[in-house]
Amino acid sequence: MGIFDKGIVGGKPRAFKKCPECYATLLVNVDRCFSCKAKVGPVDAKGYARRPTDWKSYFLCFLSWALFGLYVWWVFFKEKNG
């Protein structure tokens, strides 16, 4: 596995990519930045590493909206007995 394996963009091999968080120069085959310890993905056409999807944040956002909706339903729309 060489340093050019994941870095072919537009037919041109790339040896380096830039961290999207701290802009440090990284080898193409690394998965974590040595400087800021952020996860980095494959290189894009401009030479920057893609940010991996943060599924925890999406899940927490969905859960927060669902709980907020449940609260609004409970306060305003639930029928009161008695």
Coordinates of N, CA and C in Angstrom, one line a residue, residues 4-80:
F4 N 0.2 6.8 -2.7 CA -0.7 7.3 -3.7 C -2.0 6.5 -3.9
D5 N -2.2 5.5 -3.0 CA -3.4 4.6 -3.2 C -4.7 5.3 -3.1
K6 N -4.9 6.2 -2.1 CA -6.2 6.9 -2.0 C -6.2 8.2 -2.6
G7 N -5.1 8.7 -3.2 CA -5.0 10.1 -3.6 C -5.1 10.3 -5.1
I8 N -5.8 9.5 -5.9 CA -5.9 9.8 -7.3 C -7.1 10.6 -7.5
V9 N -7.0 11.8 -7.9 CA -8.1 12.8 -8.2 C -7.9 13.3 -9.5
G10 N -9.0 13.1 -10.4 CA -8.9 13.6 -11.7 C -7.8 13.0 -12.6
G11 N -7.4 11.8 -12.3 CA -6.4 11.1 -13.0 C -5.0 11.5 -12.6
K12 N -4.8 12.4 -11.7 CA -3.5 12.8 -11.2 C -3.3 12.3 -9.7
P13 N -2.2 11.6 -9.5 CA -2.0 11.1 -8.1 C -1.5 12.2 -7.2
R14 N -2.0 12.2 -6.0 CA -1.6 13.2 -5.0 C -0.9 12.5 -3.9
A15 N 0.2 13.1 -3.4 CA 0.9 12.5 -2.3 C 0.5 13.1 -1.0
F16 N -0.1 14.3 -1.0 CA -0.4 15.0 0.2 C -1.9 15.5 0.2
K17 N -2.4 15.8 1.4 CA -3.7 16.4 1.5 C -3.6 17.4 2.7
K18 N -4.5 18.3 2.8 CA -4.5 19.3 3.9 C -5.7 18.9 4.9
C19 N -5.4 19.1 6.1 CA -6.4 18.8 7.2 C -7.5 20.0 7.1
P20 N -8.8 19.6 7.1 CA -9.8 20.7 7.0 C -10.0 21.5 8.3
E21 N -9.4 21.0 9.4 CA -9.5 21.7 10.6 C -8.4 22.7 10.9
C22 N -7.1 22.2 10.7 CA -6.0 23.0 11.1 C -5.1 23.3 9.9
Y23 N -5.4 22.8 8.7 CA -4.7 23.0 7.4 C -3.2 22.5 7.5
A24 N -3.0 21.5 8.3 CA -1.7 20.9 8.3 C -1.6 20.0 7.1
T25 N -0.4 19.8 6.5 CA -0.1 19.0 5.4 C 0.1 17.6 5.8
L26 N -0.7 16.6 5.3 CA -0.7 15.2 5.7 C -0.4 14.4 4.5
L27 N 0.1 13.2 4.7 CA 0.2 12.2 3.7 C -1.2 11.7 3.3
V28 N -1.4 11.2 2.1 CA -2.7 10.8 1.6 C -3.3 9.7 2.4
N29 N -2.5 8.7 2.8 CA -3.0 7.5 3.4 C -3.3 7.6 4.9
V30 N -3.1 8.7 5.6 CA -3.4 8.8 7.0 C -4.9 9.1 7.2
D31 N -5.4 8.6 8.4 CA -6.8 8.8 8.7 C -7.0 9.8 9.8
R32 N -6.0 10.2 10.5 CA -6.1 11.2 11.6 C -4.9 12.2 11.5
C33 N -5.3 13.5 11.7 CA -4.3 14.5 11.7 C -3.3 14.4 12.8
F34 N -2.1 14.6 12.6 CA -1.1 14.5 13.7 C -1.1 15.8 14.5
S35 N -1.6 16.9 14.0 CA -1.5 18.1 14.7 C -2.8 18.3 15.7
C36 N -4.0 18.2 15.1 CA -5.2 18.4 15.9 C -5.9 17.2 16.2
K37 N -5.5 16.0 15.8 CA -6.1 14.7 16.1 C -7.5 14.5 15.5
A38 N -7.9 15.3 14.5 CA -9.2 15.2 13.9 C -9.2 14.1 12.9
K39 N -10.3 13.4 12.7 CA -10.4 12.3 11.7 C -10.5 13.0 10.3
V40 N -9.8 12.5 9.4 CA -9.8 13.0 8.0 C -10.1 11.9 7.0
G41 N -10.8 12.3 6.0 CA -11.2 11.3 4.9 C -10.3 11.4 3.7
P42 N -10.9 10.9 2.6 CA -10.1 11.0 1.4 C -9.9 12.4 0.8
V43 N -8.9 12.5 0.0 CA -8.6 13.9 -0.6 C -9.7 14.3 -1.6
D44 N -10.0 15.6 -1.7 CA -10.9 16.0 -2.7 C -10.1 16.6 -3.9
A45 N -10.8 17.3 -4.8 CA -10.2 17.8 -6.0 C -9.2 19.0 -5.7
K46 N -9.5 19.7 -4.7 CA -8.7 20.8 -4.3 C -7.5 20.5 -3.4
G47 N -7.4 19.2 -3.0 CA -6.3 18.8 -2.2 C -6.5 18.8 -0.7
Y48 N -7.8 19.1 -0.3 CA -8.1 19.1 1.1 C -8.8 17.7 1.4
A49 N -8.6 17.3 2.7 CA -9.2 16.1 3.1 C -10.7 16.3 3.4
R50 N -11.5 15.4 3.1 CA -12.9 15.5 3.4 C -13.2 15.3 4.9
R51 N -14.2 15.9 5.4 CA -14.5 15.7 6.8 C -15.5 14.5 6.8
P52 N -15.2 13.5 7.7 CA -16.2 12.4 7.8 C -17.5 12.9 8.4
T53 N -18.6 12.2 8.1 CA -19.9 12.5 8.6 C -19.9 12.3 10.1
D54 N -20.4 13.2 10.8 CA -20.5 13.1 12.3 C -22.0 12.7 12.7
W55 N -22.1 11.3 12.7 CA -23.5 10.7 12.9 C -24.0 11.0 14.3
K56 N -23.1 11.1 15.3 CA -23.6 11.4 16.6 C -24.3 12.7 16.7
S57 N -23.8 13.7 16.0 CA -24.4 15.0 16.0 C -25.8 15.0 15.4
Y58 N -25.9 14.3 14.2 CA -27.2 14.2 13.6 C -28.2 13.4 14.5
F59 N -27.8 12.4 15.1 CA -28.7 11.6 16.0 C -29.1 12.5 17.2
L60 N -28.2 13.2 17.8 CA -28.6 14.1 18.9 C -29.5 15.2 18.5
C61 N -29.3 15.7 17.3 CA -30.2 16.8 16.8 C -31.6 16.2 16.6
F62 N -31.7 15.1 16.0 CA -33.0 14.4 15.8 C -33.7 14.1 17.1
L63 N -32.9 13.6 18.0 CA -33.5 13.2 19.3 C -34.0 14.5 20.1
S64 N -33.2 15.6 20.0 CA -33.6 16.8 20.6 C -34.9 17.4 20.1
W65 N -35.0 17.4 18.7 CA -36.2 17.9 18.1 C -37.4 17.0 18.4
A66 N -37.2 15.6 18.5 CA -38.3 14.7 18.8 C -38.8 15.0 20.3
L67 N -37.8 15.2 21.2 CA -38.2 15.5 22.6 C -38.9 16.8 22.7
F68 N -38.5 17.8 22.0 CA -39.1 19.1 22.0 C -40.5 19.0 21.4
G69 N -40.7 18.3 20.3 CA -42.0 18.0 19.8 C -43.0 17.3 20.8
L70 N -42.4 16.3 21.5 CA -43.2 15.6 22.5 C -43.6 16.6 23.6
Y71 N -42.7 17.4 24.0 CA -43.0 18.4 25.1 C -44.1 19.4 24.7
V72 N -44.0 19.9 23.4 CA -45.0 20.8 22.9 C -46.3 20.2 22.9
W73 N -46.4 18.9 22.4 CA -47.6 18.2 22.4 C -48.2 18.0 23.8
W74 N -47.3 17.7 24.7 CA -47.8 17.4 26.1 C -48.3 18.7 26.7
V75 N -47.7 19.8 26.5 CA -48.1 21.1 27.1 C -49.3 21.7 26.5
F76 N -49.4 21.7 25.1 CA -50.5 22.4 24.4 C -51.6 21.6 23.9
F77 N -51.3 20.3 23.5 CA -52.3 19.6 22.8 C -52.9 18.4 23.5
K78 N -52.3 17.9 24.6 CA -52.8 16.8 25.3 C -54.1 17.2 26.0
E79 N -55.1 16.3 25.9 CA -56.4 16.6 26.5 C -56.2 16.3 28.0
K80 N -56.8 17.2 28.8 CA -56.7 17.1 30.2 C -57.9 16.4 30.8

